[in-house]
Amino acid sequence: MAAIPKEKPSRIDELRAEFARYKADVKERGKPFYPYAMFHDTIMSLVVVCTIIGLAVIWKWSAWGPDHDPLHKGLLGAEVAAPADPGTTSFVPRPDWYFYFLFYLLRIFKWPESVFLGTVGVPTIALMLLIGLPFLDRRRARRPSARPVAMVAAVLTIVSMAVLTWKGATAKEALASEVKQNIPRWIKDEQLPPAARPGVQLFATAGCTACHTYDGAGGANLGAPDLTDIGTRNLGIDFQIKHLQCPSCVNPGSPMPPFASLGDERLKQLAIFLEASKGTH
Amino acid sequence: MATTYRRKPTKAEIRRQRMEELVTYPLDWLEERSGLIGGVRYFLFRNVPADINWMQTLGSAALTAFLVQAITGVILAMYYVPSAATDPHTGNPVAWESIVHITDDLTLGWLVRGMHRWGASVFIILMFLHMGRVFLFGAYKYPRELNWIVGVLILVMGMMEGFTGYLLPWDQTAYWATVVGINLNGTAPFLGPWLAQFLRGGQEIGGETLTRFYSLHMLVIPGAIIGLITLHLYLVIRLGVTSPPWSKEAAGMEPEEEEPARLRPGLTRPVPRPSGASAMQAEPGGQE
């Protein structure tokens, strides 16, 4: 059409023009950072500092307890847990809350086919997408109403992060004291021979059930397999002991911690128990 | 400044001028040699869009939380002992004892440690909220792409601070969470086993792991974060902050006049007529 001789400006020209307009507008109609923006920033910072102090106070004064016990659990958790002990394994591996989503992700994937996705795949892809966002979304529009795809994607991301964090936070912790109550049932269900009895006790108290399920008890973490019928695979006592001593030596990449500190005697008991677990139920 | 007096200045006036010089002289001295005063003045009095809103305080709130971490961290470092060795008197690990000592014996030690511990969570939450705000405003778009990336890196570094700091109390929770965390790093292909080995400082998690985490936690990662935050702020000041995109007077908004004339019906406003013969053939508005 003769009336429009000018070509449509290229994308980058439009962006540059918009930014030049922005600069001019701010210069003309803006207001100085001090005192306007600084005022808001200062108030918000005070709120932040007060919140942090408040949390510290609630934490200390609810945890301190009447008997001044640092291990006492208050509203926000204990001051500190029992001292680290590589030999005692009645633990529940639990990260800080902002890793809960990862932690729970690992329950969804099963060893060994897909656990790799949970530990590396999904987080790496998520990070790539996050860093690459400005290059994936190259449209000029800034208004949320003009960016439906971005908004829906954001809501889905937030909801899934929130759900994973929540699930991670409320995931059933397999406490040794509760797991122990299952021992008689396990012995009956699995028809465990007397030789396997010491192993059962160990299995229930050494922290194995923090990751493994066994005959309907325990928590499935980090993609750890159910061990109800581990004996049917006839891996052999020797293999079981080696695996317990150093899981990643026999199953490369295994996230299961080494249990060498239990000592040979007890590892053997565990191995006998594992081999006796034939899932006869 | 040369002040010209009609009459002889009184004693009070002279004193006042001397006092003023006392303040301005060092400032002028510094400015002449560094330009720093001008920089600060630019920072404080530069214009920001008139319509910025409360959500835009989240960035500085996160910065405040980081400063709280830095200050409380420095104090904790004066009393914390990063040693996994066993105290012969009590049979407890030294690091664990120093944490209990800070929390229960030191004056206000509980407050400093409590603020550091909970400040970490507040810092992470504020970074996430700030990121959400930037996303909502579409503020990661041209020309601020680079600053988005710097921001993501700060977030990742912040989470690494969380991971390394979690081990330092050297209690059961810390120890076993780290055992599993490091083992998970080990499952990554290629670099995984190497990274796990590096973090552990050996085959087993022990004293070497603790000192390694301590060094990362209070020197390496904070150093990186401070560098990244400096870059982040430099870019914020250089590029300016965006108006809320839904604002009626958003800075940089397309002025109405720039809509191509052919899209306008020409009923409410006169169509600007370019001169020349071709202008006479311009189709009446409203058609493509």
Coordinates of C-alpha atoms in Angstrom, one line a residue:
Chain A
M1 CA 0.0 0.0 0.0
A2 CA 1.4 3.3 -1.0
A3 CA 0.5 4.9 2.2
I4 CA 2.8 2.9 4.4
P5 CA 6.2 3.2 2.9
K6 CA 7.9 2.5 6.2
E7 CA 8.9 -1.1 7.1
K8 CA 7.8 -2.6 10.4
P9 CA 10.6 -1.9 12.9
S10 CA 12.6 -4.9 13.9
R11 CA 12.1 -6.5 17.3
I12 CA 15.3 -5.2 18.8
D13 CA 14.7 -1.7 17.5
E14 CA 11.3 -1.7 19.2
L15 CA 12.9 -2.9 22.4
R16 CA 15.5 -0.2 22.3
A17 CA 12.9 2.5 21.6
E18 CA 10.8 1.3 24.5
F19 CA 13.8 1.4 26.8
A20 CA 14.8 4.9 25.6
R21 CA 11.1 5.9 26.3
Y22 CA 11.4 4.4 29.7
K23 CA 14.6 6.3 30.5
A24 CA 13.0 9.6 29.4
D25 CA 9.8 8.9 31.3
V26 CA 11.7 8.2 34.5
K27 CA 13.8 11.3 34.1
E28 CA 10.7 13.4 33.4
R29 CA 8.0 12.0 35.6
G30 CA 9.9 9.8 38.1
K31 CA 10.6 10.6 41.7
P32 CA 13.9 10.5 43.6
F33 CA 14.9 7.2 45.2
Y34 CA 15.6 9.0 48.4
P35 CA 13.3 9.5 50.2
Y36 CA 10.4 7.9 48.5
A37 CA 11.5 4.4 47.6
M38 CA 14.0 4.4 50.4
F39 CA 11.2 4.9 52.9
H40 CA 9.4 1.8 51.8
D41 CA 12.6 -0.2 51.7
T42 CA 13.5 0.8 55.2
I43 CA 10.1 -0.2 56.6
M44 CA 10.2 -3.5 54.9
S45 CA 13.8 -4.1 56.1
L46 CA 12.7 -3.4 59.7
V47 CA 9.8 -5.9 59.3
V48 CA 12.4 -8.5 58.1
V49 CA 14.8 -8.0 61.0
C50 CA 11.9 -8.1 63.5
T51 CA 10.6 -11.3 61.9
I52 CA 14.0 -12.9 62.2
I53 CA 14.4 -11.8 65.8
G54 CA 10.9 -13.0 66.6
L55 CA 11.6 -16.5 65.1
A56 CA 14.8 -16.7 67.1
V57 CA 13.0 -15.8 70.3
I58 CA 10.2 -18.3 69.8
W59 CA 12.7 -21.0 68.9
K60 CA 14.9 -20.5 71.9
W61 CA 12.2 -19.9 74.5
S62 CA 10.0 -22.8 73.5
A63 CA 12.9 -25.2 73.1
W64 CA 14.8 -24.4 76.3
G65 CA 12.2 -26.2 78.3
P66 CA 11.8 -26.4 82.0
D67 CA 14.7 -28.8 82.5
H68 CA 17.1 -26.7 80.4
D69 CA 17.6 -29.6 77.9
P70 CA 19.1 -28.5 74.6
L71 CA 17.6 -31.6 73.0
H72 CA 14.1 -30.6 74.0
K73 CA 11.8 -30.0 71.0
G74 CA 10.1 -26.6 71.0
L75 CA 7.7 -25.0 68.6
L76 CA 10.4 -24.6 66.0
G77 CA 12.4 -27.7 66.7
A78 CA 15.2 -28.4 69.2
E79 CA 18.2 -26.2 69.7
V80 CA 20.3 -29.1 68.5
A81 CA 20.0 -32.8 68.0
A82 CA 22.1 -35.5 69.7
P83 CA 25.8 -35.2 68.7
A84 CA 26.8 -36.7 65.3
D85 CA 27.7 -40.3 65.6
P86 CA 28.7 -42.2 62.5
G87 CA 28.2 -45.5 64.5
T88 CA 24.5 -44.9 65.5
T89 CA 22.2 -45.0 62.6
S90 CA 18.7 -44.6 64.1
F91 CA 18.2 -41.4 62.2
V92 CA 15.8 -39.9 59.8
P93 CA 17.7 -38.2 57.0
R94 CA 16.0 -34.9 56.7
P95 CA 17.3 -31.7 55.0
D96 CA 16.4 -28.1 55.6
W97 CA 12.9 -27.3 54.5
Y98 CA 13.8 -25.7 51.2
F99 CA 15.2 -29.0 50.0
Y100 CA 12.0 -30.8 50.9
F101 CA 10.8 -30.6 47.3
L102 CA 13.9 -32.4 46.1
F103 CA 13.7 -34.8 48.9
Y104 CA 10.1 -35.8 48.0
L105 CA 10.9 -35.9 44.3
L106 CA 13.3 -38.7 45.2
R107 CA 10.4 -40.7 46.6
I108 CA 8.6 -40.6 43.3
F109 CA 11.4 -42.1 41.3
K110 CA 12.4 -45.7 41.8
W111 CA 15.9 -47.1 41.9
P112 CA 17.6 -47.7 39.6
E113 CA 15.7 -47.0 36.4
S114 CA 14.6 -43.5 37.1
V115 CA 16.1 -42.3 40.3
F116 CA 18.7 -40.5 38.2
L117 CA 15.8 -38.3 37.0
G118 CA 15.0 -37.2 40.5
T119 CA 18.6 -36.6 41.7
V120 CA 19.9 -34.9 38.6
G121 CA 17.5 -34.8 35.7
V122 CA 14.6 -32.8 37.0
P123 CA 16.7 -30.3 39.1
T124 CA 19.1 -29.7 36.2
I125 CA 16.3 -29.1 33.7
A126 CA 14.4 -26.8 36.1
L127 CA 17.6 -24.8 36.7
M128 CA 18.2 -24.5 32.9
L129 CA 14.7 -23.4 32.3
L130 CA 15.0 -20.8 35.1
I131 CA 18.3 -19.4 33.8
G132 CA 17.1 -19.5 30.2
L133 CA 13.7 -17.8 31.0
P134 CA 14.6 -14.4 29.4
F135 CA 15.6 -16.2 26.2
L136 CA 12.6 -18.5 26.1
D137 CA 10.1 -15.7 26.6
R138 CA 11.2 -13.1 24.1
R139 CA 7.9 -11.3 23.7
R140 CA 7.8 -7.7 24.6
A141 CA 4.5 -7.9 26.6
R142 CA 4.9 -7.4 30.3
R143 CA 1.3 -7.3 31.5
P144 CA 0.3 -10.6 33.2
S145 CA -2.9 -10.6 31.2
A146 CA -1.0 -10.5 28.0
R147 CA 1.2 -13.4 29.0
P148 CA -1.2 -16.3 29.6
V149 CA 1.3 -19.0 28.8
A150 CA 3.9 -17.6 31.2
M151 CA 1.4 -17.1 33.9
V152 CA -0.1 -20.6 33.7
A153 CA 3.4 -22.1 33.7
A154 CA 4.3 -20.1 36.8
V155 CA 1.2 -21.1 38.7
L156 CA 1.8 -24.8 37.8
T157 CA 5.4 -24.5 39.0
I158 CA 4.5 -22.8 42.2
V159 CA 1.7 -25.3 42.9
S160 CA 3.9 -28.3 42.2
M161 CA 6.8 -26.9 44.3
A162 CA 4.3 -26.2 47.2
V163 CA 2.8 -29.7 47.0
L164 CA 6.2 -31.3 46.9
T165 CA 7.5 -29.2 49.8
W166 CA 4.3 -30.0 51.8
K167 CA 4.5 -33.7 51.0
G168 CA 8.2 -33.7 52.0
A169 CA 7.4 -31.9 55.2
T170 CA 4.6 -34.3 56.2
A171 CA 6.3 -37.4 54.9
K172 CA 5.8 -40.2 57.4
E173 CA 9.0 -40.5 59.4
A174 CA 9.7 -44.1 60.2
L175 CA 10.7 -43.8 63.9
A176 CA 12.6 -46.7 65.2
S177 CA 10.3 -47.0 68.2
E178 CA 7.3 -47.4 65.9
V179 CA 8.9 -49.7 63.4
K180 CA 10.0 -52.0 66.2
Q181 CA 6.3 -52.8 66.9
N182 CA 6.2 -54.5 63.5
I183 CA 8.8 -57.1 64.4
P184 CA 6.5 -59.9 65.6
R185 CA 4.3 -59.4 62.6
W186 CA 7.3 -59.6 60.3
I187 CA 8.5 -62.8 61.8
K188 CA 5.1 -64.4 61.4
D189 CA 4.4 -63.1 57.9
E190 CA 7.8 -63.9 56.5
Q191 CA 8.3 -67.1 58.6
L192 CA 11.7 -65.9 59.5
P193 CA 14.0 -68.7 61.0
P194 CA 15.4 -68.1 64.5
A195 CA 18.8 -67.3 62.9
A196 CA 17.3 -64.2 61.3
R197 CA 15.9 -62.8 64.6
P198 CA 18.9 -60.6 65.6
G199 CA 19.0 -59.2 62.1
V200 CA 15.3 -58.2 62.3
Q201 CA 16.0 -56.2 65.5
L202 CA 18.9 -54.4 63.8
F203 CA 17.0 -53.8 60.7
A204 CA 14.2 -52.1 62.6
T205 CA 16.5 -49.9 64.7
A206 CA 19.5 -49.1 62.6
G207 CA 17.7 -46.6 60.4
C208 CA 17.1 -48.9 57.3
T209 CA 13.4 -48.1 57.4
A210 CA 14.0 -44.4 56.9
C211 CA 14.5 -45.3 53.3
H212 CA 13.2 -48.8 52.8
T213 CA 9.8 -50.3 53.2
Y214 CA 9.4 -53.8 54.5
D215 CA 6.1 -55.6 54.6
G216 CA 4.1 -52.4 54.7
A217 CA 6.2 -50.5 57.2
G218 CA 8.8 -47.8 56.8
G219 CA 9.2 -45.0 54.4
A220 CA 10.1 -45.2 50.7
N221 CA 12.9 -42.6 50.3
L222 CA 15.4 -41.8 47.7
G223 CA 14.0 -44.5 45.5
A224 CA 15.1 -47.3 47.8
P225 CA 13.6 -50.6 46.9
D226 CA 11.1 -52.5 49.1
L227 CA 13.0 -55.3 50.9
T228 CA 10.1 -57.6 51.7
D229 CA 11.3 -60.2 49.2
I230 CA 14.9 -59.2 48.8
G231 CA 15.9 -62.8 49.6
T232 CA 14.3 -64.2 46.5
R233 CA 17.0 -62.5 44.4
N234 CA 19.6 -64.7 46.1
L235 CA 22.2 -62.1 46.1
G236 CA 24.1 -64.0 48.7
I237 CA 25.4 -63.2 52.2
D238 CA 28.7 -62.0 51.0
F239 CA 27.2 -59.6 48.6
Q240 CA 24.8 -58.3 51.2
I241 CA 27.6 -57.6 53.6
K242 CA 29.7 -55.9 50.9
H243 CA 26.8 -53.8 49.9
L244 CA 26.1 -52.7 53.4
Q245 CA 29.7 -51.8 54.0
C246 CA 29.8 -49.6 50.9
P247 CA 26.7 -49.5 48.8
S248 CA 28.2 -47.4 46.1
C249 CA 31.2 -49.8 45.7
V250 CA 28.9 -52.6 44.5
N251 CA 26.0 -50.5 43.0
P252 CA 27.7 -47.5 41.5
G253 CA 26.0 -44.3 42.2
S254 CA 24.0 -45.7 45.1
P255 CA 22.8 -42.9 47.5
M256 CA 22.5 -45.4 50.3
P257 CA 24.9 -44.5 53.1
P258 CA 27.6 -47.0 54.1
F259 CA 27.0 -49.0 57.3
A260 CA 30.5 -50.4 57.8
S261 CA 30.5 -48.8 61.3
L262 CA 28.0 -51.4 62.5
G263 CA 30.8 -54.0 62.6
D264 CA 31.2 -57.3 60.8
E265 CA 29.2 -59.3 63.4
R266 CA 26.1 -57.2 63.0
L267 CA 26.4 -56.8 59.3
K268 CA 26.4 -60.6 59.0
Q269 CA 23.2 -60.7 61.1
L270 CA 21.6 -58.2 58.8
A271 CA 22.7 -60.1 55.8
I272 CA 21.2 -63.3 57.1
F273 CA 17.9 -61.6 57.8
L274 CA 17.9 -60.0 54.3
E275 CA 18.5 -63.4 52.6
A276 CA 15.8 -65.0 54.7
S277 CA 13.2 -62.4 53.6
K278 CA 11.4 -64.3 50.8
G279 CA 8.2 -62.4 50.7
T280 CA 6.2 -65.5 51.8
H281 CA 3.1 -63.6 52.7
Chain B
M1 CA 31.5 29.2 48.1
A2 CA 32.2 32.9 48.2
T3 CA 29.6 34.5 50.3
T4 CA 29.5 38.3 49.9
Y5 CA 28.4 40.2 52.9
R6 CA 27.1 43.7 52.7
R7 CA 28.1 44.3 56.3
K8 CA 30.9 42.8 58.3
P9 CA 29.9 39.2 59.2
T10 CA 29.0 38.8 62.9
K11 CA 30.9 36.4 65.1
A12 CA 28.0 33.9 64.9
E13 CA 28.0 33.9 61.2
I14 CA 31.7 33.3 61.0
R15 CA 31.5 30.4 63.4
R16 CA 28.7 28.9 61.4
Q17 CA 30.7 29.1 58.2
R18 CA 33.6 27.5 59.8
M19 CA 31.4 24.7 61.0
E20 CA 30.0 24.1 57.5
E21 CA 33.5 24.0 56.1
L22 CA 34.4 21.4 58.7
V23 CA 31.8 19.1 57.2
T24 CA 32.2 20.0 53.5
Y25 CA 36.0 19.9 53.4
P26 CA 36.5 16.2 54.0
L27 CA 33.6 15.4 51.7
D28 CA 35.0 17.6 48.9
W29 CA 38.4 16.1 49.5
L30 CA 37.0 12.6 49.1
E31 CA 34.9 13.6 46.0
E32 CA 37.9 15.2 44.3
R33 CA 40.0 12.1 44.8
S34 CA 37.5 9.3 44.2
G35 CA 34.2 10.6 42.9
L36 CA 32.5 8.5 45.5
I37 CA 30.3 11.2 46.9
G38 CA 28.9 11.9 43.5
G39 CA 28.3 8.2 43.1
V40 CA 26.4 8.0 46.4
R41 CA 24.5 11.2 45.5
Y42 CA 23.5 9.6 42.1
F43 CA 22.4 6.5 43.9
L44 CA 20.2 8.4 46.4
F45 CA 18.7 11.0 44.1
R46 CA 18.4 9.1 40.9
N47 CA 14.8 9.0 39.7
V48 CA 12.7 5.8 40.0
P49 CA 9.3 5.4 38.3
A50 CA 6.7 7.3 40.2
D51 CA 4.4 4.3 40.3
I52 CA 6.6 1.7 41.9
N53 CA 4.9 -0.4 44.6
W54 CA 5.4 -2.3 47.8
M55 CA 6.3 -5.6 46.0
Q56 CA 9.4 -3.8 44.8
T57 CA 10.8 -3.7 48.3
L58 CA 11.4 -7.5 48.3
G59 CA 14.8 -7.2 46.7
S60 CA 16.1 -4.8 49.4
A61 CA 14.4 -7.0 52.0
A62 CA 16.4 -10.0 50.8
L63 CA 19.5 -7.8 50.9
T64 CA 18.7 -7.0 54.5
A65 CA 18.3 -10.6 55.4
F66 CA 21.7 -11.3 53.8
L67 CA 23.3 -8.6 55.9
V68 CA 21.8 -10.1 59.0
Q69 CA 23.3 -13.4 58.0
A70 CA 26.7 -11.8 57.4
I71 CA 26.8 -10.0 60.7
T72 CA 25.5 -12.8 62.9
G73 CA 27.8 -15.2 60.9
V74 CA 30.8 -13.2 61.8
I75 CA 29.9 -13.2 65.5
L76 CA 29.2 -17.0 65.4
A77 CA 32.6 -17.6 63.7
M78 CA 34.3 -16.0 66.8
Y79 CA 33.0 -18.8 69.0
Y80 CA 32.3 -21.8 66.8
V81 CA 35.0 -24.5 66.6
P82 CA 34.8 -26.6 63.4
S83 CA 36.3 -29.7 64.9
A84 CA 34.8 -33.2 64.8
A85 CA 37.4 -34.4 67.4
T86 CA 36.0 -35.8 70.7
D87 CA 36.3 -33.7 73.8
P88 CA 38.1 -36.0 76.2
H89 CA 36.1 -34.6 79.2
T90 CA 32.6 -35.0 77.9
G91 CA 32.9 -37.5 75.1
N92 CA 31.0 -35.2 72.8
P93 CA 32.3 -33.7 69.5
V94 CA 34.0 -30.3 69.9
A95 CA 31.9 -28.6 67.2
W96 CA 28.6 -29.8 68.8
E97 CA 29.8 -28.6 72.2
S98 CA 30.7 -25.2 70.9
I99 CA 27.2 -24.9 69.4
V100 CA 25.6 -25.8 72.7
H101 CA 28.0 -23.4 74.4
I102 CA 27.0 -20.5 72.1
T103 CA 23.3 -21.3 72.5
D104 CA 23.1 -21.9 76.3
D105 CA 26.1 -20.1 77.9
L106 CA 27.1 -17.0 75.9
T107 CA 25.3 -13.8 76.6
L108 CA 22.7 -13.4 73.9
G109 CA 24.5 -16.2 72.0
W110 CA 21.1 -17.9 71.5
L111 CA 19.9 -14.7 69.8
V112 CA 22.8 -14.6 67.4
R113 CA 22.6 -18.2 66.5
G114 CA 18.8 -18.1 66.4
M115 CA 18.9 -15.2 64.0
H116 CA 21.4 -16.9 61.9
R117 CA 19.5 -20.1 61.8
W118 CA 16.1 -18.6 61.0
G119 CA 17.5 -15.7 59.0
A120 CA 18.7 -18.4 56.5
S121 CA 15.1 -19.4 55.9
V122 CA 13.9 -15.8 55.7
F123 CA 16.6 -15.0 53.2
I124 CA 15.6 -18.0 51.0
I125 CA 11.9 -17.1 51.2
L126 CA 12.6 -13.5 50.3
M127 CA 14.7 -14.4 47.3
F128 CA 11.9 -16.6 46.0
L129 CA 9.3 -13.9 46.6
H130 CA 11.5 -11.3 44.9
M131 CA 12.0 -13.7 42.0
G132 CA 8.2 -14.1 41.8
R133 CA 7.8 -10.3 41.7
V134 CA 10.3 -9.9 38.9
F135 CA 8.5 -12.7 37.0
L136 CA 5.1 -11.1 37.5
F137 CA 6.3 -7.7 36.3
G138 CA 8.0 -9.3 33.3
A139 CA 11.1 -7.4 34.5
Y140 CA 13.5 -10.1 33.3
K141 CA 12.9 -8.9 29.7
Y142 CA 15.2 -6.7 27.6
P143 CA 17.5 -5.1 28.8
R144 CA 17.5 -6.9 32.1
E145 CA 18.1 -10.5 31.0
L146 CA 21.6 -10.6 32.5
N147 CA 20.4 -9.4 35.9
W148 CA 17.8 -12.2 36.0
I149 CA 20.6 -14.7 35.5
V150 CA 22.7 -13.1 38.2
G151 CA 19.7 -13.3 40.4
V152 CA 19.2 -17.0 39.8
L153 CA 22.9 -17.6 40.6
I154 CA 22.5 -15.8 43.9
L155 CA 19.5 -18.0 44.7
V156 CA 21.5 -21.2 43.9
M157 CA 24.4 -19.9 46.0
G158 CA 22.0 -19.1 48.8
M159 CA 20.8 -22.7 48.8
M160 CA 24.4 -23.9 48.8
E161 CA 24.9 -21.8 51.9
G162 CA 22.0 -23.7 53.4
F163 CA 23.4 -27.0 52.5
T164 CA 26.9 -26.3 53.9
G165 CA 25.6 -24.5 57.0
Y166 CA 23.3 -27.4 57.9
L167 CA 26.2 -29.7 58.7
L168 CA 28.1 -27.3 61.1
P169 CA 26.2 -28.0 64.3
W170 CA 27.5 -31.6 63.8
D171 CA 24.4 -33.3 65.3
Q172 CA 22.7 -36.4 64.1
T173 CA 20.2 -34.6 61.9
A174 CA 23.0 -32.6 60.3
Y175 CA 25.3 -35.5 59.9
W176 CA 22.9 -37.9 58.3
A177 CA 21.2 -35.4 56.1
T178 CA 24.7 -34.5 54.7
V179 CA 25.6 -38.2 54.3
V180 CA 22.6 -38.6 52.1
G181 CA 23.0 -35.2 50.4
I182 CA 26.6 -36.0 49.4
N183 CA 25.7 -39.4 48.2
L184 CA 23.0 -37.9 46.0
N185 CA 25.6 -35.6 44.5
G186 CA 27.6 -38.7 43.8
T187 CA 24.8 -40.1 41.6
A188 CA 25.3 -37.4 39.0
P189 CA 27.1 -38.5 35.9
F190 CA 30.7 -37.6 35.2
L191 CA 31.3 -34.9 37.8
G192 CA 29.1 -36.5 40.5
P193 CA 31.6 -39.0 42.1
W194 CA 34.3 -36.4 41.9
L195 CA 32.1 -33.7 43.5
A196 CA 31.1 -36.1 46.3
Q197 CA 34.7 -37.0 46.9
F198 CA 35.7 -33.3 47.0
L199 CA 32.9 -32.4 49.5
R200 CA 33.6 -35.3 51.7
G201 CA 37.4 -34.6 51.7
G202 CA 38.0 -38.4 51.7
Q203 CA 36.1 -41.6 51.6
E204 CA 34.1 -41.0 54.7
I205 CA 32.3 -38.0 56.2
G206 CA 34.4 -36.8 59.1
G207 CA 36.5 -34.0 60.5
E208 CA 37.8 -33.1 57.0
T209 CA 34.3 -32.8 55.7
L210 CA 33.4 -30.4 58.5
T211 CA 36.3 -28.0 58.0
R212 CA 35.7 -28.1 54.2
F213 CA 32.1 -27.2 54.6
Y214 CA 33.0 -24.5 57.1
S215 CA 35.4 -22.9 54.7
L216 CA 32.9 -23.1 51.8
H217 CA 30.2 -21.8 54.1
M218 CA 31.9 -18.7 55.5
L219 CA 34.5 -17.8 52.8
V220 CA 34.0 -19.2 49.4
I221 CA 30.2 -19.0 48.9
P222 CA 29.6 -15.7 50.8
G223 CA 32.4 -14.2 48.8
A224 CA 30.7 -15.3 45.6
I225 CA 27.4 -14.0 46.9
I226 CA 28.8 -10.6 47.8
G227 CA 30.3 -10.3 44.3
L228 CA 27.1 -11.3 42.6
I229 CA 25.0 -9.0 44.8
T230 CA 27.3 -6.1 43.8
L231 CA 26.9 -6.9 40.2
H232 CA 23.1 -7.3 40.7
L233 CA 22.8 -3.9 42.3
Y234 CA 25.1 -2.2 39.7
L235 CA 22.8 -3.5 37.0
V236 CA 19.7 -2.4 38.9
I237 CA 21.0 1.1 39.2
R238 CA 22.2 1.3 35.7
L239 CA 19.1 -0.1 34.1
G240 CA 16.5 1.2 36.6
V241 CA 13.5 -0.6 38.0
T242 CA 10.4 -1.2 36.0
S243 CA 7.0 0.2 36.6
P244 CA 4.2 -2.3 37.4
P245 CA 3.1 -3.3 33.9
W246 CA -0.5 -2.7 34.7
S247 CA 0.1 0.9 35.8
K248 CA -1.8 3.6 33.9
E249 CA 1.3 5.7 33.7
A250 CA 4.0 3.0 33.4
A251 CA 7.3 4.4 32.5
G252 CA 8.2 3.5 28.9
M253 CA 4.6 2.7 27.9
E254 CA 3.8 3.1 24.3
P255 CA 2.4 6.6 23.8
E256 CA -1.0 6.4 22.1
E257 CA 0.1 8.6 19.2
E258 CA 2.6 6.0 18.0
E259 CA -0.1 3.5 17.0
P260 CA 0.0 3.2 13.2
A261 CA -2.5 5.7 11.9
R262 CA -4.2 3.2 9.6
L263 CA -5.6 1.3 12.6
R264 CA -7.3 4.3 13.9
P265 CA -10.9 5.0 12.8
G266 CA -10.2 8.7 12.7
L267 CA -13.6 9.5 14.3
T268 CA -12.5 10.6 17.8
R269 CA -9.3 12.2 16.8
P270 CA -8.1 13.8 13.6
V271 CA -5.8 11.6 11.6
P272 CA -2.5 13.3 11.2
R273 CA -2.2 14.0 7.4
P274 CA 1.2 13.7 5.9
S275 CA 1.6 16.2 3.1
G276 CA 2.3 15.1 -0.5
A277 CA 0.4 13.4 -3.2
S278 CA 0.4 9.9 -1.6
A279 CA -1.4 11.3 1.4
M280 CA -4.4 12.1 -0.8
Q281 CA -4.8 8.5 -1.7
A282 CA -4.7 7.3 1.9
E283 CA -7.6 5.0 2.5
P284 CA -10.2 6.1 4.9
G285 CA -9.5 4.7 8.4
G286 CA -10.9 1.5 9.7
Q287 CA -9.7 -0.7 6.9
E288 CA -6.6 -2.7 6.6

